[in-house]
Short mmCIF file of C-alpha atoms in Angstrom, two decimals:
data_model
loop_
_atom_site.label_atom_id
_atom_site.label_comp_id
_atom_site.label_asym_id
_atom_site.label_seq_id
_atom_site.Cartn_x
_atom_site.Cartn_y
_atom_site.Cartn_z
CA MET V 1308 8.99 35.23 72.71
CA ILE V 1309 9.45 32.45 70.19
CA ASN V 1310 13.05 31.29 69.91
CA ARG V 1311 14.61 29.21 67.14
CA GLU V 1312 17.50 26.94 68.06
CA TRP V 1313 19.47 24.07 66.50
CA HIS V 1314 19.32 20.61 68.10
CA LEU V 1315 21.51 17.59 67.40
CA LEU V 1316 19.21 14.63 66.67
CA SER V 1317 21.78 11.91 65.95
CA ARG V 1318 25.55 11.59 66.03
CA PRO V 1319 27.00 11.98 62.52
CA VAL V 1320 29.02 9.18 60.97
CA GLY V 1321 31.47 10.67 58.51
CA TRP V 1322 30.29 13.96 57.07
CA PRO V 1323 27.38 15.47 59.04
CA LYS V 1324 24.05 15.27 57.20
CA PRO V 1325 21.08 17.64 57.46
CA GLU V 1326 18.94 14.88 58.97
CA ASP V 1327 21.31 14.74 61.94
CA PHE V 1328 20.00 18.18 62.99
CA ALA V 1329 16.75 20.10 63.45
CA LEU V 1330 15.87 23.79 63.74
CA VAL V 1331 13.37 23.81 66.61
CA GLU V 1332 11.00 26.50 67.89
CA THR V 1333 10.96 27.01 71.66
CA GLU V 1334 9.89 29.73 74.08
CA THR V 1335 12.45 32.00 75.69
CA ARG V 1336 13.00 31.52 79.42
CA ALA V 1337 12.94 34.47 81.82
CA PRO V 1338 16.28 34.92 83.57
CA ALA V 1339 16.61 33.66 87.15
CA GLU V 1340 18.78 35.48 89.68
CA GLY V 1341 22.28 35.99 88.29
CA GLN V 1342 21.08 35.46 84.71
CA VAL V 1343 20.34 37.55 81.63
CA LEU V 1344 18.35 37.01 78.47
CA VAL V 1345 20.46 37.79 75.40
CA ARG V 1346 19.31 38.39 71.85
CA ASN V 1347 22.15 36.96 69.83
CA LYS V 1348 23.45 39.07 66.95
CA TYR V 1349 26.39 36.98 65.72
CA LEU V 1350 27.08 33.26 66.10
CA SER V 1351 30.35 31.42 65.61
CA VAL V 1352 30.81 28.09 63.83
CA ASP V 1353 34.15 26.37 64.33
CA PRO V 1354 35.82 23.09 63.30
CA TYR V 1355 36.11 21.86 66.91
CA MET V 1356 32.31 21.59 67.02
CA ARG V 1357 32.53 18.50 64.80
CA GLY V 1358 34.25 16.66 67.66
CA ARG V 1359 31.48 17.61 70.08
CA MET V 1360 28.95 15.91 67.80
CA SER V 1361 30.61 12.58 68.60
CA ALA V 1362 30.10 10.66 71.84
CA ALA V 1363 33.80 9.79 71.99
CA LYS V 1364 35.67 10.92 75.09
CA SER V 1365 37.42 14.22 74.44
CA TYR V 1366 38.61 17.38 76.15
CA THR V 1367 35.08 18.76 76.31
CA ALA V 1368 31.63 17.25 76.77
CA PRO V 1369 29.76 16.16 73.64
CA PHE V 1370 26.60 17.91 72.52
CA GLU V 1371 23.54 16.27 74.08
CA LEU V 1372 21.08 14.68 71.69
CA GLY V 1373 17.75 16.48 71.45
CA LYS V 1374 19.09 19.63 73.09
CA VAL V 1375 20.41 22.95 71.82
CA MET V 1376 24.02 23.03 70.68
CA GLN V 1377 26.45 25.58 72.05
CA GLY V 1378 29.04 27.86 70.54
CA GLY V 1379 30.45 31.33 70.75
CA ALA V 1380 27.96 34.17 70.36
CA VAL V 1381 27.73 37.93 70.79
CA GLY V 1382 24.46 39.58 71.64
CA GLU V 1383 22.55 42.29 73.47
CA ILE V 1384 20.94 41.87 76.86
CA VAL V 1385 17.16 42.34 76.55
CA GLU V 1386 16.18 41.26 80.07
CA SER V 1387 18.37 41.18 83.17
CA ASN V 1388 18.21 39.69 86.64
CA ALA V 1389 21.90 40.24 87.39
CA GLU V 1390 23.63 43.17 89.04
CA GLY V 1391 26.07 45.01 86.78
CA PHE V 1392 24.59 43.63 83.54
CA ALA V 1393 22.01 46.15 82.37
CA VAL V 1394 19.61 45.88 79.45
CA GLY V 1395 21.36 47.12 76.32
CA VAL V 1396 24.81 45.87 77.30
CA HIS V 1397 26.53 43.58 74.76
CA VAL V 1398 28.13 40.33 75.92
CA LEU V 1399 30.23 37.49 74.56
CA HIS V 1400 29.06 34.05 75.72
CA PHE V 1401 28.84 30.41 74.63
CA GLY V 1402 25.09 29.98 74.29
CA GLY V 1403 25.11 30.06 70.51
CA TRP V 1404 23.21 28.15 67.80
CA ARG V 1405 20.00 29.98 68.81
CA GLU V 1406 18.37 33.38 68.51
CA TYR V 1407 17.89 34.01 72.24
CA ALA V 1408 19.88 32.59 75.16
CA THR V 1409 19.24 32.74 78.90
CA ILE V 1410 22.69 32.53 80.47
CA ASP V 1411 24.49 32.90 83.79
CA VAL V 1412 26.50 36.12 83.84
CA LYS V 1413 29.43 34.15 85.26
CA GLY V 1414 29.85 32.80 81.74
CA ALA V 1415 29.47 36.17 79.97
CA VAL V 1416 32.03 38.85 79.11
CA LYS V 1417 31.03 42.43 78.36
CA VAL V 1418 32.17 43.74 74.98
CA ASP V 1419 32.14 47.25 73.57
CA PRO V 1420 30.77 47.71 70.02
CA ASP V 1421 32.32 51.19 69.94
CA LEU V 1422 35.85 49.79 70.29
CA ALA V 1423 35.52 47.11 67.60
CA PRO V 1424 32.75 45.57 65.47
CA LEU V 1425 30.82 42.98 67.46
CA SER V 1426 31.75 40.18 65.06
CA THR V 1427 35.46 40.61 65.80
CA TYR V 1428 34.92 39.36 69.36
CA LEU V 1429 34.23 35.95 67.80
CA GLY V 1430 37.28 36.07 65.55
CA VAL V 1431 40.33 38.29 65.40
CA LEU V 1432 39.86 39.57 68.98
CA GLY V 1433 38.16 36.44 70.28
CA MET V 1434 38.86 32.77 70.82
CA THR V 1435 40.29 32.18 67.36
CA GLY V 1436 42.66 35.11 67.73
CA LEU V 1437 43.86 33.94 71.13
CA THR V 1438 44.31 30.45 69.67
CA ALA V 1439 46.68 31.84 67.04
CA TYR V 1440 48.54 33.99 69.55
CA ALA V 1441 49.03 31.35 72.23
CA GLY V 1442 49.75 28.51 69.82
CA LEU V 1443 52.47 30.39 67.97
CA LEU V 1444 54.13 32.29 70.78
CA ARG V 1445 53.80 29.84 73.67
CA THR V 1446 53.25 26.31 72.34
CA ALA V 1447 55.53 26.65 69.31
CA SER V 1448 57.98 28.88 71.23
CA PHE V 1449 58.31 31.22 68.25
CA LYS V 1450 61.37 33.45 68.26
CA GLU V 1451 62.54 36.23 65.98
CA GLY V 1452 64.19 34.90 62.84
CA ASP V 1453 62.17 31.66 62.70
CA SER V 1454 60.82 30.36 59.42
CA VAL V 1455 57.12 29.51 59.86
CA PHE V 1456 54.77 27.27 57.89
CA VAL V 1457 50.99 27.51 58.49
CA SER V 1458 48.38 25.15 57.07
CA GLY V 1459 44.81 26.32 56.59
CA ALA V 1460 46.45 29.72 56.33
CA ALA V 1461 43.47 31.60 54.89
CA GLY V 1462 41.24 30.56 57.79
CA ALA V 1463 40.49 32.58 60.90
CA VAL V 1464 43.33 31.11 62.96
CA GLY V 1465 45.89 30.49 60.23
CA SER V 1466 45.73 33.97 58.71
CA GLN V 1467 46.39 35.48 62.12
CA VAL V 1468 49.27 33.11 62.89
CA GLY V 1469 51.11 34.14 59.74
CA GLN V 1470 50.63 37.85 60.31
CA ILE V 1471 51.68 37.67 63.97
CA ALA V 1472 54.80 35.78 62.94
CA LYS V 1473 55.67 38.51 60.44
CA LEU V 1474 55.01 41.26 62.97
CA LYS V 1475 57.22 39.44 65.47
CA GLY V 1476 60.16 39.18 63.06
CA ALA V 1477 59.86 35.84 61.25
CA SER V 1478 62.49 35.35 58.56
CA ARG V 1479 59.96 33.69 56.25
CA VAL V 1480 56.27 32.78 56.47
CA ILE V 1481 54.72 30.17 54.19
CA GLY V 1482 51.03 29.27 54.01
CA SER V 1483 48.92 26.60 52.35
CA ALA V 1484 45.34 27.12 51.23
CA GLY V 1485 42.74 25.40 49.08
CA SER V 1486 42.39 27.80 46.15
CA ASP V 1487 44.50 30.08 43.98
CA GLU V 1488 42.37 33.02 45.13
CA LYS V 1489 43.24 32.31 48.76
CA VAL V 1490 46.92 31.92 47.89
CA LYS V 1491 46.85 35.36 46.29
CA LEU V 1492 45.18 36.79 49.40
CA LEU V 1493 47.86 35.35 51.69
CA VAL V 1494 50.70 36.94 49.75
CA GLU V 1495 49.17 40.22 48.60
CA GLU V 1496 47.05 41.18 51.63
CA TYR V 1497 48.34 39.23 54.62
CA GLY V 1498 52.02 39.62 53.77
CA PHE V 1499 53.06 35.96 53.61
CA ASP V 1500 56.40 35.48 51.84
CA ALA V 1501 55.10 32.47 49.92
CA ALA V 1502 51.95 30.38 49.66
CA PHE V 1503 50.70 27.42 47.65
CA ASN V 1504 47.46 25.67 46.73
CA TYR V 1505 47.66 22.20 48.25
CA LYS V 1506 45.31 20.92 45.53
CA ASN V 1507 47.89 21.72 42.84
CA GLY V 1508 50.36 18.98 43.74
CA PRO V 1509 52.01 17.03 46.56
CA VAL V 1510 52.23 19.16 49.69
CA GLY V 1511 55.75 17.99 50.51
CA LYS V 1512 57.11 19.02 47.12
CA GLN V 1513 55.36 22.41 47.17
CA LEU V 1514 56.59 23.10 50.71
CA ARG V 1515 60.20 22.29 49.79
CA GLU V 1516 59.96 24.72 46.88
CA ALA V 1517 58.45 27.45 49.07
CA ALA V 1518 60.86 26.87 51.95
CA PRO V 1519 64.14 25.60 50.47
CA ASP V 1520 65.93 26.25 53.76
CA GLY V 1521 63.34 24.34 55.79
CA VAL V 1522 60.99 25.53 58.53
CA ASP V 1523 61.55 26.14 62.23
CA VAL V 1524 57.88 26.27 63.22
CA TYR V 1525 54.85 24.51 61.79
CA PHE V 1526 51.37 25.57 62.95
CA ASP V 1527 49.05 22.69 62.07
CA ASN V 1528 45.37 23.24 61.34
CA VAL V 1529 45.02 20.40 58.84
CA GLY V 1530 46.98 17.25 59.77
CA GLY V 1531 47.41 14.43 57.25
CA ASP V 1532 49.78 15.10 54.37
CA HIS V 1533 50.49 18.61 55.68
CA LEU V 1534 51.88 17.28 58.95
CA GLU V 1535 54.00 14.73 57.12
CA ALA V 1536 55.32 17.44 54.78
CA ALA V 1537 56.20 19.69 57.71
CA ILE V 1538 58.11 16.94 59.47
CA GLY V 1539 60.02 16.39 56.23
CA SER V 1540 61.03 20.07 56.06
CA LEU V 1541 61.57 20.63 59.78
CA ASN V 1542 64.90 22.18 60.75
CA GLU V 1543 66.97 21.12 63.73
CA ARG V 1544 65.14 21.88 67.01
CA GLY V 1545 62.00 22.68 65.02
CA ARG V 1546 58.64 22.91 66.77
CA ILE V 1547 55.20 21.80 65.63
CA ALA V 1548 52.06 23.13 67.34
CA ILE V 1549 48.96 21.00 66.72
CA CYS V 1550 45.88 23.22 66.74
CA GLY V 1551 43.55 21.15 64.58
CA MET V 1552 43.39 18.35 62.02
CA ILE V 1553 40.41 19.27 59.89
CA SER V 1554 41.42 16.87 57.12
CA VAL V 1555 40.56 13.86 59.32
CA TYR V 1556 37.56 15.06 61.35
CA ASN V 1557 35.02 13.26 59.19
CA ASN V 1558 37.01 10.07 58.56
CA THR V 1559 35.24 6.86 59.50
CA GLU V 1560 38.42 4.76 59.59
CA PRO V 1561 41.53 5.27 61.75
CA THR V 1562 43.95 7.70 60.15
CA PRO V 1563 47.54 6.48 59.80
CA GLY V 1564 50.19 8.69 61.32
CA PRO V 1565 52.97 10.40 59.35
CA LYS V 1566 55.30 7.85 57.72
CA ASN V 1567 58.35 9.99 58.54
CA LEU V 1568 57.79 10.47 62.26
CA GLY V 1569 61.22 9.00 62.94
CA ARG V 1570 62.79 12.09 61.40
CA LEU V 1571 62.05 13.92 64.65
CA ILE V 1572 64.91 11.96 66.21
CA GLN V 1573 67.32 13.34 63.64
CA THR V 1574 66.06 16.93 63.94
CA ARG V 1575 65.38 16.76 67.70
CA GLY V 1576 62.03 18.21 66.74
CA ARG V 1577 59.05 18.63 69.04
CA ILE V 1578 55.32 18.14 68.45
CA GLU V 1579 52.85 19.50 70.99
CA GLY V 1580 49.09 19.79 70.92
CA PHE V 1581 47.30 22.59 72.71
CA LEU V 1582 43.89 23.91 73.70
CA VAL V 1583 43.13 27.60 73.88
CA GLY V 1584 41.40 27.08 77.21
CA ASP V 1585 44.79 26.43 78.81
CA HIS V 1586 46.04 29.89 77.87
CA TYR V 1587 43.42 32.38 79.06
CA ASP V 1588 46.10 33.93 81.28
CA LEU V 1589 47.36 35.54 78.05
CA GLN V 1590 43.99 37.18 77.34
CA SER V 1591 44.80 40.73 78.48
CA GLN V 1592 48.23 40.69 76.83
CA PHE V 1593 46.67 39.34 73.64
CA VAL V 1594 43.88 41.93 73.48
CA GLN V 1595 46.30 44.76 74.14
CA GLU V 1596 48.88 43.73 71.56
CA VAL V 1597 46.63 42.37 68.82
CA GLY V 1598 44.00 45.07 69.37
CA ALA V 1599 46.65 47.69 68.68
CA TRP V 1600 47.70 45.93 65.47
CA VAL V 1601 44.08 45.71 64.30
CA ALA V 1602 43.47 49.40 65.12
CA SER V 1603 46.62 50.47 63.23
CA GLY V 1604 45.82 48.29 60.23
CA GLU V 1605 49.01 46.28 60.65
CA LEU V 1606 47.01 43.09 61.18
CA LYS V 1607 44.26 42.47 58.64
CA TYR V 1608 41.35 40.10 58.89
CA ARG V 1609 38.52 38.76 56.76
CA GLU V 1610 35.13 37.41 57.73
CA THR V 1611 32.74 35.20 55.79
CA VAL V 1612 29.26 36.18 56.98
CA VAL V 1613 26.19 33.98 56.46
CA GLU V 1614 22.80 35.54 57.14
CA GLY V 1615 20.06 33.90 59.21
CA ILE V 1616 19.74 31.26 61.94
CA GLU V 1617 18.20 28.94 59.35
CA ASN V 1618 21.58 28.85 57.59
CA ASN V 1619 23.65 28.08 60.70
CA LEU V 1620 24.13 24.42 59.77
CA GLU V 1621 25.15 25.23 56.20
CA ALA V 1622 27.68 27.75 57.53
CA PHE V 1623 29.14 25.05 59.78
CA LEU V 1624 29.40 22.56 56.93
CA GLY V 1625 30.86 25.27 54.71
CA GLN V 1626 33.81 25.92 57.01
CA LEU V 1627 34.51 22.17 57.14
CA ARG V 1628 34.67 22.26 53.34
CA GLY V 1629 36.89 25.33 53.40
CA ASP V 1630 34.32 27.65 51.81
CA ASN V 1631 35.25 30.49 54.16
CA THR V 1632 37.99 33.07 53.94
CA GLY V 1633 38.83 34.12 57.49
CA LYS V 1634 36.32 33.62 60.28
CA MET V 1635 32.97 32.02 59.42
CA ILE V 1636 30.19 33.90 61.22
CA VAL V 1637 26.40 33.75 61.18
CA LYS V 1638 24.60 37.09 61.44
CA LEU V 1639 21.11 37.05 62.94
#
């Protein structure tokens, strides 16, 4: 069968450009022992993928030039050479950015489309959901009564962080987003106590107005002026969990750090970065607790779905621009 897949041709400098990529036709490969051939149905695009396009040393290997890129995907097994993984079974794996993937079953997880829509295993019940759960509850050491500020709050991770905080007894949850429509969504649908459009004025000023008593926890998806604003509003013993810094991913010059970092001495505040891969021991607890909230309707989620493998790159660029509300997903 003919397979279409995205290759990285050159390492982007600044914002990725279409000429850095190519949609290539290949032939599918029959599965060897312990492998399956999967027809992908949904692909994930995520901000962390921008880092993998660079050759710089990081926590994960960069994409190889001239080869298919990887990412989260959910699909159906169409050919199997692995015991326990029959044709017709659906699996979550990381052989995305292509229509068909031949993968080792050691890197695949069975998922049930009858329990939840397949796309949710890439978002609210997948890696992004676990990122929100682990980052808030473990890295930021959230406790009942905390006041929480979330940047990128209308995104897949941020929207879940705010709702989990509310469900766990936060005293106040504040979110920032990039449009008035998203601000309205945060307050009216996701239950945030306050939200603001960071494009409408200085973030520090808007945060002080939304959280006059300061914040105990800041969940950072953006970096830059948002991180500086959070440090300025951080209460004593406040905690900051660094999940992402999307505002600086495409910068070509070094980004200066927050000017008020010294305030952490006064507040005895803590900043800690984290990777979801360090917290897979929470997976079963996460699925049980968050799955129940999703099933009951207590935790809501949105998805921005782009149709077609040919639009995979545009979907990726769109979530860097903030075009998505909730998880950005490509449907094949």
